Coordinates of C-alpha atoms in Angstrom, one line a residue:
Chain N
M933 CA -62.4 -60.0 9.3
L934 CA -59.5 -62.2 9.0
Y935 CA -57.7 -60.4 11.7
R936 CA -60.0 -61.3 14.6
E937 CA -58.7 -62.7 18.2
A938 CA -62.2 -63.3 19.3
G939 CA -62.2 -66.9 20.6
Q940 CA -58.7 -66.8 21.7
F941 CA -58.4 -67.1 25.2
K942 CA -55.5 -66.5 27.3
T943 CA -55.6 -69.3 30.3
T944 CA -51.9 -68.8 31.6
Y945 CA -49.7 -65.9 32.4
A946 CA -47.3 -67.5 29.9
A947 CA -49.9 -67.3 27.1
D948 CA -50.6 -63.7 28.2
M949 CA -47.1 -62.7 28.1
A950 CA -46.2 -64.0 24.8
V951 CA -44.5 -62.0 22.2
F952 CA -47.2 -62.7 19.9
P953 CA -50.3 -63.2 21.6
I954 CA -52.5 -63.1 18.7
R955 CA -52.6 -66.4 16.4
Q956 CA -52.8 -64.7 13.0
D957 CA -49.6 -62.8 14.0
R958 CA -47.9 -66.0 14.8
I959 CA -49.2 -67.5 11.6
A960 CA -47.9 -64.2 9.8
L961 CA -44.3 -64.8 11.4
A962 CA -44.1 -68.5 10.8
L963 CA -44.8 -67.8 7.0
L964 CA -42.2 -64.8 7.1
V965 CA -39.5 -66.8 8.4
A966 CA -40.4 -69.7 6.1
V967 CA -40.3 -67.5 3.2
A968 CA -36.8 -65.9 4.2
F969 CA -35.2 -69.2 5.0
I970 CA -36.7 -71.3 2.3
A971 CA -38.3 -69.7 -0.5
V972 CA -35.6 -66.8 -0.9
P973 CA -32.6 -69.1 -1.2
F974 CA -34.5 -71.6 -3.7
M975 CA -35.6 -68.5 -5.8
A976 CA -32.1 -67.0 -5.7
E977 CA -30.4 -70.3 -6.7
A978 CA -33.4 -70.7 -9.6
Q979 CA -32.5 -67.4 -10.6
V980 CA -36.1 -66.2 -10.7
W981 CA -37.8 -62.7 -10.6
P982 CA -36.8 -60.8 -8.5
F983 CA -33.6 -62.8 -8.2
R984 CA -32.4 -62.5 -11.7
T985 CA -29.0 -61.6 -10.7
D986 CA -27.4 -61.8 -7.4
Y987 CA -27.8 -58.0 -7.0
M988 CA -31.0 -58.5 -5.0
V989 CA -29.6 -60.7 -2.3
R990 CA -26.2 -59.2 -2.4
A991 CA -26.7 -55.5 -2.5
I992 CA -30.3 -55.3 -0.7
L993 CA -31.0 -58.3 1.4
I994 CA -27.5 -58.7 3.2
P995 CA -27.1 -55.0 4.1
F996 CA -30.9 -54.8 5.1
L997 CA -30.6 -57.3 7.5
I998 CA -27.5 -56.3 8.9
L999 CA -28.5 -52.6 9.2
S1000 CA -31.6 -53.8 10.7
L1001 CA -29.7 -55.6 13.5
A1002 CA -27.3 -52.6 14.1
A1003 CA -30.7 -50.7 14.4
V1004 CA -32.0 -53.1 17.2
G1005 CA -28.6 -52.3 18.8
V1006 CA -29.2 -48.7 18.7
N1007 CA -32.9 -48.7 19.6
I1008 CA -32.0 -50.5 22.9
L1009 CA -30.1 -47.8 23.8
I1010 CA -32.2 -44.8 22.6
G1011 CA -35.5 -46.0 22.3
Y1012 CA -35.5 -48.2 25.4
C1013 CA -32.9 -46.6 27.5
G1014 CA -33.5 -42.8 26.4
Q1015 CA -29.7 -42.3 26.3
I1016 CA -29.1 -40.7 22.9
S1017 CA -26.0 -42.1 20.8
L1018 CA -24.4 -40.8 18.0
G1019 CA -21.5 -43.1 18.1
S1020 CA -23.1 -46.2 16.9
G1021 CA -20.8 -46.2 13.6
A1022 CA -17.8 -46.2 16.0
F1023 CA -19.1 -49.2 17.7
M1024 CA -19.7 -50.9 14.4
A1025 CA -16.0 -49.9 13.5
I1026 CA -14.9 -51.5 16.8
G1027 CA -17.1 -54.8 16.2
A1028 CA -15.7 -55.0 12.5
Y1029 CA -11.8 -54.3 13.3
S1030 CA -12.0 -56.2 16.6
A1031 CA -13.2 -59.4 14.3
Y1032 CA -10.8 -58.7 11.7
K1033 CA -7.9 -58.7 14.6
F1034 CA -9.3 -62.0 16.0
A1035 CA -9.7 -63.8 12.7
T1036 CA -6.2 -62.9 11.7
G1037 CA -4.3 -63.4 14.9
V1038 CA -3.8 -60.9 17.7
H1039 CA 0.0 -59.9 18.8
I1040 CA 0.8 -57.6 21.4
P1041 CA 4.3 -57.2 22.2
L1042 CA 4.9 -56.1 25.7
A1043 CA 8.5 -55.5 25.5
W1044 CA 9.0 -53.9 29.0
L1045 CA 7.7 -57.3 30.4
G1046 CA 10.0 -59.0 27.8
T1047 CA 7.0 -61.0 26.6
A1048 CA 3.9 -60.7 24.6
I1049 CA 0.1 -61.7 24.2
S1050 CA -0.4 -63.7 21.3
I1051 CA -3.9 -65.3 20.2
P1052 CA -3.5 -67.4 17.2
P1053 CA -6.2 -66.7 14.5
L1054 CA -9.5 -67.8 15.3
P1055 CA -12.4 -68.9 13.1
G1056 CA -14.6 -66.2 11.5
L1057 CA -17.7 -67.4 13.3
I1058 CA -16.0 -67.0 16.9
S1059 CA -14.2 -63.6 15.9
I1060 CA -17.4 -62.1 14.9
P1061 CA -19.1 -62.3 18.6
L1062 CA -15.6 -61.6 20.2
G1063 CA -15.9 -58.4 18.2
G1064 CA -19.2 -57.8 19.7
L1065 CA -17.8 -58.5 23.2
M1066 CA -15.0 -55.8 22.5
A1067 CA -17.4 -53.3 21.5
A1068 CA -19.7 -53.9 24.4
L1069 CA -16.6 -53.4 26.7
V1070 CA -15.6 -49.9 24.8
G1071 CA -19.4 -49.2 25.1
I1072 CA -19.6 -49.6 28.9
L1073 CA -16.2 -47.2 29.0
F1074 CA -18.3 -44.5 26.9
G1075 CA -21.5 -44.9 28.6
I1076 CA -19.8 -43.8 31.9
P1077 CA -20.7 -40.1 31.0
S1078 CA -24.4 -40.9 30.9
L1079 CA -24.2 -41.4 34.6
R1080 CA -23.7 -37.7 34.8
I1081 CA -25.2 -36.1 31.5
K1082 CA -28.2 -36.3 29.7
G1083 CA -30.1 -36.0 26.3
L1084 CA -28.6 -33.7 23.7
Y1085 CA -25.1 -33.2 26.2
L1086 CA -24.7 -36.8 26.1
A1087 CA -25.1 -37.0 22.3
V1088 CA -22.5 -34.7 22.2
A1089 CA -20.4 -36.8 24.5
T1090 CA -20.9 -40.0 22.6
L1091 CA -19.6 -37.9 19.4
A1092 CA -16.2 -38.3 21.1
A1093 CA -16.2 -41.9 20.7
Q1094 CA -17.3 -41.3 17.0
F1095 CA -14.4 -39.1 16.4
F1096 CA -11.7 -41.0 18.5
F1097 CA -12.3 -44.1 16.7
D1098 CA -12.4 -43.0 13.4
W1099 CA -8.9 -41.4 14.1
V1100 CA -7.7 -44.6 15.9
F1101 CA -8.6 -46.9 12.8
I1102 CA -7.0 -44.4 10.6
R1103 CA -3.8 -43.8 12.5
V1104 CA -2.9 -46.9 14.2
K1105 CA -1.5 -49.3 12.0
W1106 CA -1.6 -52.1 14.1
F1107 CA -5.3 -52.6 13.5
V1108 CA -5.0 -52.9 9.9
N1109 CA -2.1 -55.5 10.2
Y1110 CA 0.5 -52.4 8.9
N1111 CA -1.3 -52.6 5.7
S1112 CA 0.0 -49.7 3.7
S1113 CA -3.4 -48.9 1.9
G1114 CA -5.3 -48.7 5.3
S1115 CA -7.8 -50.8 3.9
V1116 CA -8.5 -54.3 5.3
S1117 CA -10.1 -57.5 3.5
A1118 CA -12.1 -60.0 5.4
P1119 CA -10.7 -63.6 6.0
D1120 CA -12.3 -66.5 4.5
M1121 CA -15.6 -67.6 6.5
Y1122 CA -16.0 -71.2 7.2
L1123 CA -19.0 -73.0 8.9
G1124 CA -17.4 -76.5 9.9
P1125 CA -16.1 -77.6 6.3
I1126 CA -18.6 -75.2 4.5
H1127 CA -17.0 -72.2 3.0
I1128 CA -19.3 -69.4 3.1
N1129 CA -18.8 -67.9 0.1
T1130 CA -21.9 -67.1 -2.3
P1131 CA -24.4 -64.5 -1.7
V1132 CA -27.0 -67.1 -0.8
E1133 CA -24.6 -68.3 1.8
R1134 CA -23.9 -65.4 3.4
Y1135 CA -27.5 -64.1 3.3
L1136 CA -28.5 -67.5 5.2
L1137 CA -25.5 -66.7 7.9
C1138 CA -26.8 -63.2 8.1
L1139 CA -30.6 -64.0 8.5
S1140 CA -29.8 -66.4 11.3
A1141 CA -27.6 -64.1 13.1
V1142 CA -30.4 -61.6 12.7
V1143 CA -33.3 -63.8 14.0
I1144 CA -31.3 -64.9 16.9
F1145 CA -30.5 -61.6 18.0
A1146 CA -33.4 -59.8 17.6
T1147 CA -34.9 -62.8 19.7
L1148 CA -32.7 -62.3 22.5
A1149 CA -33.1 -58.5 22.5
K1150 CA -36.9 -58.9 22.2
N1151 CA -36.8 -61.0 25.5
L1152 CA -34.4 -58.6 27.0
V1153 CA -36.8 -55.6 26.5
R1154 CA -39.8 -57.4 27.7
G1155 CA -38.3 -58.8 30.7
N1156 CA -37.0 -57.2 34.1
I1157 CA -34.1 -55.5 32.5
G1158 CA -35.9 -53.8 29.7
R1159 CA -38.4 -52.5 32.4
Q1160 CA -35.6 -50.9 34.1
W1161 CA -34.3 -49.4 31.0
M1162 CA -37.5 -48.1 30.2
A1163 CA -38.1 -46.6 33.9
I1164 CA -34.7 -45.0 33.7
R1165 CA -35.6 -43.6 30.1
D1166 CA -39.3 -42.3 31.4
M1167 CA -38.4 -41.0 35.0
D1168 CA -35.0 -41.6 36.6
I1169 CA -35.8 -40.2 40.0
A1170 CA -38.8 -42.3 40.3
A1171 CA -36.9 -45.5 38.8
E1172 CA -33.8 -44.8 41.5
L1173 CA -36.5 -44.8 44.5
M1174 CA -38.3 -47.9 43.0
G1175 CA -34.7 -49.5 43.7
I1176 CA -33.1 -49.5 40.2
R1177 CA -29.7 -48.5 40.2
P1178 CA -28.8 -46.0 37.3
L1179 CA -25.3 -47.1 37.1
Y1180 CA -26.2 -50.8 36.4
A1181 CA -29.5 -49.9 34.2
K1182 CA -27.6 -47.5 32.1
L1183 CA -24.4 -49.2 31.6
S1184 CA -25.8 -52.6 30.5
A1185 CA -28.0 -50.7 28.1
F1186 CA -24.9 -49.4 26.6
A1187 CA -23.1 -52.9 26.9
V1188 CA -26.0 -54.7 25.3
S1189 CA -26.5 -52.0 22.5
S1190 CA -22.8 -51.9 21.8
F1191 CA -22.5 -56.0 21.5
I1192 CA -25.2 -56.2 19.0
V1193 CA -23.9 -53.1 17.0
G1194 CA -20.4 -54.5 17.2
V1195 CA -21.6 -57.8 15.9
A1196 CA -23.6 -56.1 13.2
G1197 CA -20.4 -54.3 12.2
A1198 CA -18.6 -57.0 11.8
L1199 CA -21.1 -58.9 9.6
F1200 CA -21.1 -55.7 7.8
A1201 CA -17.4 -55.9 7.3
F1202 CA -17.1 -59.9 6.8
M1203 CA -20.6 -60.6 4.8
Y1204 CA -21.1 -57.2 2.9
L1205 CA -18.3 -54.9 2.4
G1206 CA -15.6 -57.7 2.0
A1207 CA -12.7 -55.0 2.0
W1208 CA -13.2 -52.1 3.8
E1209 CA -11.5 -48.7 5.2
P1210 CA -12.7 -46.5 8.4
L1211 CA -15.1 -44.6 6.0
A1212 CA -17.5 -47.1 5.9
F1213 CA -18.2 -46.6 9.5
D1214 CA -18.0 -42.9 9.8
I1215 CA -20.6 -40.5 11.4
N1216 CA -23.0 -40.9 8.4
R1217 CA -23.6 -44.3 9.4
S1218 CA -24.3 -43.2 12.9
F1219 CA -26.9 -40.8 11.7
Q1220 CA -28.1 -43.7 9.0
L1221 CA -28.8 -45.7 12.1
L1222 CA -30.4 -43.1 14.3
F1223 CA -32.9 -42.1 11.5
M1224 CA -33.7 -45.8 11.1
V1225 CA -34.5 -45.9 14.5
I1226 CA -36.4 -42.4 14.4
I1227 CA -38.5 -43.4 11.6
G1228 CA -39.1 -47.0 12.7
G1229 CA -40.3 -46.1 16.2
L1230 CA -38.4 -45.6 19.0
G1231 CA -38.7 -48.4 21.4
S1232 CA -39.8 -51.1 18.9
I1233 CA -37.9 -54.0 17.7
L1234 CA -40.2 -54.4 15.0
G1235 CA -39.6 -50.8 14.0
C1236 CA -36.0 -51.4 13.4
F1237 CA -36.8 -53.3 10.5
L1238 CA -39.4 -51.1 9.1
G1239 CA -37.0 -48.1 9.6
A1240 CA -33.9 -50.0 8.0
A1241 CA -36.2 -50.9 5.0
F1242 CA -37.5 -47.4 4.2
I1243 CA -33.9 -45.6 4.8
L1244 CA -32.1 -48.3 2.8
I1245 CA -34.4 -50.1 0.5
L1246 CA -36.7 -47.0 -0.6
P1247 CA -34.1 -44.9 -2.4
I1248 CA -33.0 -48.2 -4.3
M1249 CA -36.7 -49.0 -5.2
L1250 CA -36.9 -45.3 -6.4
D1251 CA -33.6 -45.2 -8.3
Q1252 CA -35.1 -48.4 -10.5
I1253 CA -38.6 -46.9 -11.1
P1254 CA -37.9 -44.2 -14.3
H1255 CA -36.0 -46.8 -15.9
A1256 CA -38.5 -49.7 -15.3
V1257 CA -41.4 -47.5 -16.5
G1258 CA -39.4 -46.1 -19.3
I1259 CA -38.9 -42.3 -18.6
P1260 CA -36.0 -41.1 -20.2
V1261 CA -34.2 -39.2 -17.5
S1262 CA -30.5 -39.1 -16.6
V1263 CA -28.8 -41.3 -13.9
E1264 CA -28.0 -38.0 -12.1
T1265 CA -31.3 -36.4 -12.2
V1266 CA -32.7 -39.8 -10.7
S1267 CA -30.2 -39.7 -7.9
H1268 CA -31.2 -36.1 -6.7
L1269 CA -34.6 -36.6 -7.3
V1270 CA -34.3 -39.7 -4.8
F1271 CA -32.8 -37.4 -2.3
I1272 CA -35.6 -35.1 -2.7
V1273 CA -38.4 -37.6 -2.5
T1274 CA -36.9 -39.8 0.4
G1275 CA -36.4 -36.4 2.3
G1276 CA -39.8 -34.9 1.7
L1277 CA -41.2 -38.5 2.8
I1278 CA -39.3 -38.5 6.0
C1279 CA -40.6 -35.2 6.8
Y1280 CA -44.1 -36.3 6.3
L1281 CA -44.1 -39.0 8.1
L1282 CA -42.7 -37.5 11.2
I1283 CA -45.4 -35.0 10.9
V1284 CA -48.2 -37.4 10.4
E1285 CA -46.8 -39.9 13.3
P1286 CA -43.8 -38.9 15.2
R1287 CA -43.6 -42.2 16.6
G1288 CA -42.7 -43.7 13.6
F1289 CA -43.7 -47.0 11.3
A1290 CA -44.2 -49.2 14.5
R1291 CA -47.0 -47.0 16.0
L1292 CA -48.7 -46.7 12.5
W1293 CA -48.5 -50.7 12.0
G1294 CA -50.0 -50.6 15.8
I1295 CA -53.0 -48.3 14.5
A1296 CA -53.6 -50.5 11.6
K1297 CA -53.8 -53.6 13.8
E1298 CA -56.2 -51.6 15.8
K1299 CA -58.5 -50.7 13.0
L1300 CA -58.1 -54.3 11.4
R1301 CA -59.2 -55.8 14.8
L1302 CA -62.6 -53.7 14.5
W1303 CA -63.0 -53.8 10.9
P1304 CA -65.6 -52.9 9.0
F1305 CA -66.5 -50.6 12.2
P1306 CA -64.9 -47.3 12.9
Y1307 CA -64.6 -48.4 16.6
Chain S
M1270 CA -69.1 -47.9 43.3
K1271 CA -68.3 -51.2 45.5
A1272 CA -70.7 -51.7 48.4
D1273 CA -68.1 -51.8 50.9
V1274 CA -66.9 -48.1 50.7
N1275 CA -67.3 -46.7 53.6
P1276 CA -68.6 -43.0 53.1
K1277 CA -66.7 -41.4 55.7
P1278 CA -63.9 -43.5 57.4
V1279 CA -64.8 -43.4 60.8
A1280 CA -62.5 -40.9 63.2
R1281 CA -60.6 -42.8 65.5
S1282 CA -59.8 -41.2 68.9
G1283 CA -56.8 -41.2 70.7
P1284 CA -53.3 -42.8 69.7
V1285 CA -54.2 -46.2 68.3
V1286 CA -50.6 -47.9 68.1
A1287 CA -48.8 -45.0 69.8
N1288 CA -47.0 -47.9 71.9
G1289 CA -45.5 -49.5 68.6
D1290 CA -41.7 -49.5 68.3
V1291 CA -40.3 -46.7 66.4
L1292 CA -39.5 -47.8 62.8
L1293 CA -37.8 -44.4 61.9
A1294 CA -36.5 -41.8 63.9
V1295 CA -35.4 -38.4 62.3
S1296 CA -33.2 -36.7 64.9
N1297 CA -32.1 -32.9 64.5
V1298 CA -32.1 -32.9 61.0
S1299 CA -31.5 -29.4 59.0
L1300 CA -31.3 -29.3 55.4
S1301 CA -30.6 -26.0 53.4
F1302 CA -30.4 -25.0 49.7
G1303 CA -27.7 -22.4 49.8
G1304 CA -29.0 -19.7 52.0
V1305 CA -32.7 -21.2 52.1
K1306 CA -33.3 -23.3 55.2
A1307 CA -35.9 -26.0 54.0
I1308 CA -35.7 -28.0 57.2
R1309 CA -34.4 -26.7 60.7
D1310 CA -33.4 -28.9 63.4
V1311 CA -36.5 -31.2 63.1
S1312 CA -36.8 -34.5 65.0
L1313 CA -39.6 -36.8 64.4
D1314 CA -40.4 -40.5 64.8
I1315 CA -42.7 -43.1 62.9
R1316 CA -43.8 -46.0 64.7
K1317 CA -44.3 -49.3 63.5
G1318 CA -47.8 -50.1 62.3
E1319 CA -49.2 -46.3 62.5
I1320 CA -50.3 -43.7 59.9
R1321 CA -48.5 -40.5 60.5
A1322 CA -49.2 -37.7 58.9
I1323 CA -47.2 -34.6 58.1
I1324 CA -49.0 -31.5 57.3
G1325 CA -48.1 -27.5 57.2
P1326 CA -48.6 -24.6 54.9
N1327 CA -47.0 -24.4 51.4
G1328 CA -43.3 -24.3 51.6
A1329 CA -43.0 -25.9 55.1
G1330 CA -40.8 -28.4 54.2
K1331 CA -42.8 -31.7 54.0
T1332 CA -41.9 -33.1 50.7
S1333 CA -38.5 -32.1 51.5
M1334 CA -38.6 -34.2 54.8
L1335 CA -39.8 -37.0 52.7
N1336 CA -36.8 -36.7 50.4
V1337 CA -34.7 -36.6 53.3
I1338 CA -35.8 -39.8 54.7
N1339 CA -35.8 -41.9 51.3
G1340 CA -32.5 -40.5 50.5
F1341 CA -32.9 -38.0 47.6
Y1342 CA -31.7 -35.1 50.0
H1343 CA -28.5 -35.5 51.9
P1344 CA -29.2 -33.2 55.1
Q1345 CA -26.4 -31.2 56.6
Q1346 CA -27.1 -32.2 60.0
G1347 CA -28.7 -34.7 61.9
T1348 CA -29.3 -38.3 61.3
I1349 CA -32.0 -40.6 60.4
S1350 CA -32.2 -44.1 61.6
F1351 CA -34.4 -46.9 60.1
K1352 CA -35.1 -50.0 61.5
G1353 CA -32.2 -49.0 64.2
R1354 CA -29.9 -48.4 61.3
E1355 CA -28.5 -45.0 61.5
R1356 CA -27.1 -42.8 58.7
R1357 CA -27.1 -39.6 56.9
A1358 CA -26.8 -39.6 53.8
M1359 CA -27.8 -42.7 51.3
R1360 CA -28.6 -43.4 47.7
P1361 CA -32.3 -43.5 46.9
Y1362 CA -32.2 -47.2 45.7
I1363 CA -30.5 -48.4 48.9
A1364 CA -33.5 -46.8 50.7
A1365 CA -35.7 -48.7 48.7
S1366 CA -33.8 -52.0 49.1
Q1367 CA -34.0 -51.6 53.0
G1368 CA -38.0 -51.4 52.7
I1369 CA -39.0 -47.5 51.8
A1370 CA -41.3 -46.9 49.0
R1371 CA -42.9 -43.6 48.1
T1372 CA -45.6 -41.9 45.5
F1373 CA -45.1 -38.4 44.4
Q1374 CA -47.1 -35.2 44.5
N1375 CA -47.2 -35.0 40.9
V1376 CA -47.4 -38.2 39.6
A1377 CA -43.9 -39.8 38.5
L1378 CA -45.0 -42.9 36.7
F1379 CA -42.9 -44.2 33.6
K1380 CA -45.4 -43.0 30.9
G1381 CA -44.4 -45.0 28.1
M1382 CA -45.2 -48.4 30.0
S1383 CA -48.4 -50.3 30.8
T1384 CA -50.0 -50.2 34.1
L1385 CA -48.8 -53.9 34.3
D1386 CA -45.3 -53.0 33.4
N1387 CA -45.4 -50.0 35.7
I1388 CA -46.2 -52.1 38.8
M1389 CA -43.9 -55.0 37.6
T1390 CA -41.0 -52.6 37.9
G1391 CA -41.7 -52.4 41.7
R1392 CA -41.0 -55.9 41.7
T1393 CA -37.3 -55.3 40.5
L1394 CA -35.5 -55.7 43.8
K1395 CA -37.1 -59.1 44.2
M1396 CA -36.0 -60.5 40.8
R1397 CA -32.7 -62.2 40.5
K1398 CA -32.3 -63.8 37.1
G1399 CA -29.1 -62.3 35.3
I1400 CA -29.1 -60.6 32.0
I1401 CA -28.2 -63.7 30.0
Q1402 CA -31.1 -65.9 31.4
Q1403 CA -33.3 -63.0 30.5
A1404 CA -32.1 -63.0 27.1
L1405 CA -32.9 -66.7 26.8
Y1406 CA -36.1 -66.3 28.5
W1407 CA -37.9 -69.7 28.1
G1408 CA -37.1 -71.6 31.2
L1409 CA -36.0 -70.0 34.3
S1410 CA -36.5 -66.2 33.8
Q1411 CA -40.1 -67.1 32.3
R1412 CA -40.9 -68.9 35.7
E1413 CA -39.7 -65.9 37.7
E1414 CA -41.8 -63.5 35.4
I1415 CA -44.9 -65.3 35.8
Q1416 CA -44.2 -65.8 39.9
H1417 CA -43.9 -61.8 40.2
R1418 CA -46.9 -61.3 37.6
R1419 CA -48.9 -63.3 40.2
V1420 CA -48.2 -60.7 43.1
V1421 CA -48.7 -57.9 40.7
E1422 CA -52.3 -59.3 39.7
E1423 CA -53.2 -59.6 43.5
I1424 CA -52.0 -55.7 43.9
I1425 CA -54.1 -54.9 40.5
D1426 CA -57.3 -56.5 42.0
F1427 CA -57.0 -54.8 45.3
L1428 CA -56.7 -51.5 43.6
E1429 CA -59.5 -52.2 41.3
I1430 CA -57.6 -51.5 38.0
Q1431 CA -57.7 -54.7 36.0
H1432 CA -59.4 -53.3 33.2
I1433 CA -56.3 -50.6 32.5
R1434 CA -53.8 -53.4 33.0
K1435 CA -52.4 -53.2 29.4
T1436 CA -53.3 -49.4 29.1
P1437 CA -50.0 -47.0 29.0
V1438 CA -50.4 -45.1 32.0
G1439 CA -49.8 -41.8 29.7
K1440 CA -53.3 -42.3 28.6
L1441 CA -55.2 -42.6 32.2
P1442 CA -57.0 -40.0 34.1
Y1443 CA -55.2 -38.4 37.1
G1444 CA -57.0 -40.3 39.8
L1445 CA -56.2 -43.8 38.0
Q1446 CA -52.6 -42.7 37.6
K1447 CA -52.5 -41.8 41.4
R1448 CA -53.7 -45.7 42.1
V1449 CA -51.1 -47.2 39.6
E1450 CA -48.6 -45.0 41.5
L1451 CA -49.7 -46.4 44.8
G1452 CA -49.6 -50.2 43.2
R1453 CA -46.0 -49.4 42.0
A1454 CA -45.0 -48.7 45.5
L1455 CA -47.0 -51.7 47.0
A1456 CA -45.2 -54.0 44.7
T1457 CA -42.1 -53.1 46.4
E1458 CA -43.7 -54.7 49.7
P1459 CA -42.3 -51.9 51.8
E1460 CA -42.2 -51.6 55.3
L1461 CA -42.4 -47.8 55.4
L1462 CA -44.6 -46.1 52.7
L1463 CA -44.2 -42.3 52.1
L1464 CA -47.1 -40.9 50.3
D1465 CA -47.0 -37.4 49.1
E1466 CA -50.3 -35.9 48.9
P1467 CA -52.1 -39.0 47.8
M1468 CA -55.3 -37.1 47.3
A1469 CA -54.2 -33.8 45.8
G1470 CA -56.7 -32.9 43.1
M1471 CA -59.1 -35.5 43.5
N1472 CA -63.0 -35.4 43.6
L1473 CA -64.7 -36.6 46.8
E1474 CA -65.4 -40.1 45.5
E1475 CA -61.6 -40.7 44.6
K1476 CA -60.5 -39.6 47.7
Q1477 CA -62.7 -41.8 49.9
D1478 CA -61.4 -44.7 47.4
M1479 CA -58.0 -43.7 48.3
S1480 CA -58.7 -43.4 52.0
R1481 CA -60.1 -47.1 51.6
F1482 CA -57.0 -48.2 50.1
I1483 CA -54.7 -46.4 52.4
L1484 CA -56.4 -47.9 55.4
T1485 CA -56.6 -51.6 54.1
V1486 CA -52.9 -51.2 53.1
R1487 CA -52.1 -50.6 56.8
D1488 CA -54.1 -53.1 58.2
A1489 CA -53.8 -55.8 55.6
F1490 CA -50.3 -55.5 54.5
N1491 CA -49.0 -54.5 57.9
T1492 CA -47.3 -51.5 56.2
T1493 CA -46.4 -48.2 58.2
I1494 CA -47.4 -45.0 56.2
A1495 CA -46.1 -41.7 56.3
L1496 CA -48.5 -39.2 54.4
I1497 CA -48.2 -35.5 53.4
E1498 CA -51.9 -34.0 52.9
H1499 CA -53.5 -30.8 52.4
D1500 CA -57.1 -32.1 53.0
I1501 CA -57.3 -31.5 56.8
G1502 CA -60.5 -33.5 57.2
V1503 CA -58.7 -36.8 55.7
V1504 CA -55.7 -36.2 57.8
M1505 CA -57.5 -36.1 60.8
D1506 CA -59.7 -39.1 60.1
L1507 CA -56.9 -41.4 58.9
S1508 CA -53.8 -40.7 61.0
D1509 CA -53.0 -41.8 64.5
R1510 CA -50.4 -39.1 64.9
V1511 CA -49.7 -35.7 63.3
V1512 CA -46.2 -33.5 62.9
V1513 CA -46.8 -29.9 61.8
L1514 CA -44.1 -28.2 59.9
D1515 CA -44.1 -24.5 59.3
Y1516 CA -41.1 -22.8 57.8
G1517 CA -39.1 -25.7 58.3
R1518 CA -39.5 -25.8 61.9
K1519 CA -41.7 -28.4 63.8
I1520 CA -44.4 -26.4 65.6
A1521 CA -46.6 -29.3 66.8
D1522 CA -46.7 -33.2 67.2
G1523 CA -49.4 -35.4 68.7
T1524 CA -52.5 -37.0 68.0
P1525 CA -55.1 -35.2 65.7
A1526 CA -57.0 -33.8 68.4
E1527 CA -54.0 -32.5 70.2
V1528 CA -52.6 -30.8 66.8
Q1529 CA -55.9 -29.4 66.2
A1530 CA -56.3 -27.7 69.6
N1531 CA -52.7 -26.2 69.1
Q1532 CA -52.7 -22.4 69.1
A1533 CA -48.9 -22.6 67.1
V1534 CA -50.9 -24.6 64.6
I1535 CA -53.8 -22.3 64.1
D1536 CA -51.4 -19.4 64.1
A1537 CA -49.8 -21.0 61.3
Y1538 CA -52.4 -21.5 59.0
L1539 CA -54.7 -18.8 59.9
G1540 CA -51.9 -16.0 60.5
I1541 CA -51.7 -13.7 63.7
P1542 CA -53.2 -10.4 63.5
H1543 CA -50.4 -7.4 63.6

């Protein structure tokens, strides 16, 4: 009964084209943003349940936010533009390592010209978007095969990016500033005079980034460029006859997607991992992001968050249940059980609703509007 | 049904606008796929403001001809001149930007998108805002969206599909899908509209509606139309001039009455006793 839109008339096209045309949705979103920006930090500072330790913020909320953002990027490419990519992990790595290089200073000796390119160390907040830009450039490069090949063949071609950059970041010592161990640690982050160090500060930075980039992404997918992407996805021949240039539509999807994934990669490295090796962005990461997008819902920004929550948070929750309830099972058994339960749930979900959580949410909304009548 | 539906479009005798300027001229075009000759040395012209029908038995090369005209196939020989500009091969999106739009034999809509978004896609070429402005949305890009939304709503009103504005087109019945596809083509404000079997698989009522839309598009929007159709009754009633293809060759060209009386056409459709 609460979820009724009767009486909410739209008198302008602007109102009709709003992201949340229903008032109840807007209120719910405002509440959620308020909780995320105000309540969570206060509760974490006051250490009330469930924020007794900083585990909740540090190990659950921060990676959830960052991987949701990465999933938004992946969804633009796969869900909206229909170009299957298995190289998302590589683009996260490019974002992370580029941001690291920008933050620690870039020095490229050009001996044959008798000169060198030198960029002094930049502040972290500037290096992270620059990392995204580098990922976007590489994304455009690795998007070129998409002009010739489609579907699974393209997926295999993007694997090339994954393996190539795995190799590059292990073998090319320049990227790790010639550190012998091959691992790098993120430089300190400053927002003006404030040192972003505690989990809550990191959480707020990640949250702001997610809100900003998710809003920009939503604006893109509902605008002209988003319609071009979807047109290419649904019927590329007809799209071309409508005047859409496949080159521009596909490469812009690769660029925007890689930019967001690259920013997420830089945040993941700087704000969550702190110190990392190329292994953090291997093919498992690509698959993890792909599963988030598929389970959340292809072609839905909301779905990215739901998918990330399912893939990331559910196993952690399941892990806690036996101890919380007091069932005496070994830690090993629990972790195996978590795999079985999560895997089973994924199969179940994809059979019940192949279009993911976003679709389930849409159906639930329809039912709510009509409740208590069936139709 | 609406009251203004003319149950049977009045057959117009004689060439109505046959003295218009030539908008598109196809000269001596030949197209083959390996050994299969789809089009053999065909020339035809489409004049400004007319409804030009292309008919012929299955496999005559009608759809291939449309594909040549909008740049999807590149003929081995011959030239196409549109608005006086001559070319042999071009990319379909360039043809679209010059003012050629089309619909498809088996509906080629963007299935995951709503009716509104499908028709909005037709406005792509008219939208100028860059990717950054679209990402920021509020302000310039929103104003542009609203401006084009107005045009699209007019097309929606014209085609009487207001009630399915927000429905994903994949869920629509076939007749409505055909209508949405016509709307998407109209949204590009074409000078030449190519319709590939706009009435295939429709019942009588839907055919009447579609005929009404086609005539109105020509008269009100001043669009030149080339259409492929198998319903000979519709072709004879709607078109100003008819060209008949058979096995890739042009066998007749003229007014509906002339074509109807042509012995080669009758032979092609009914066969010749051996």
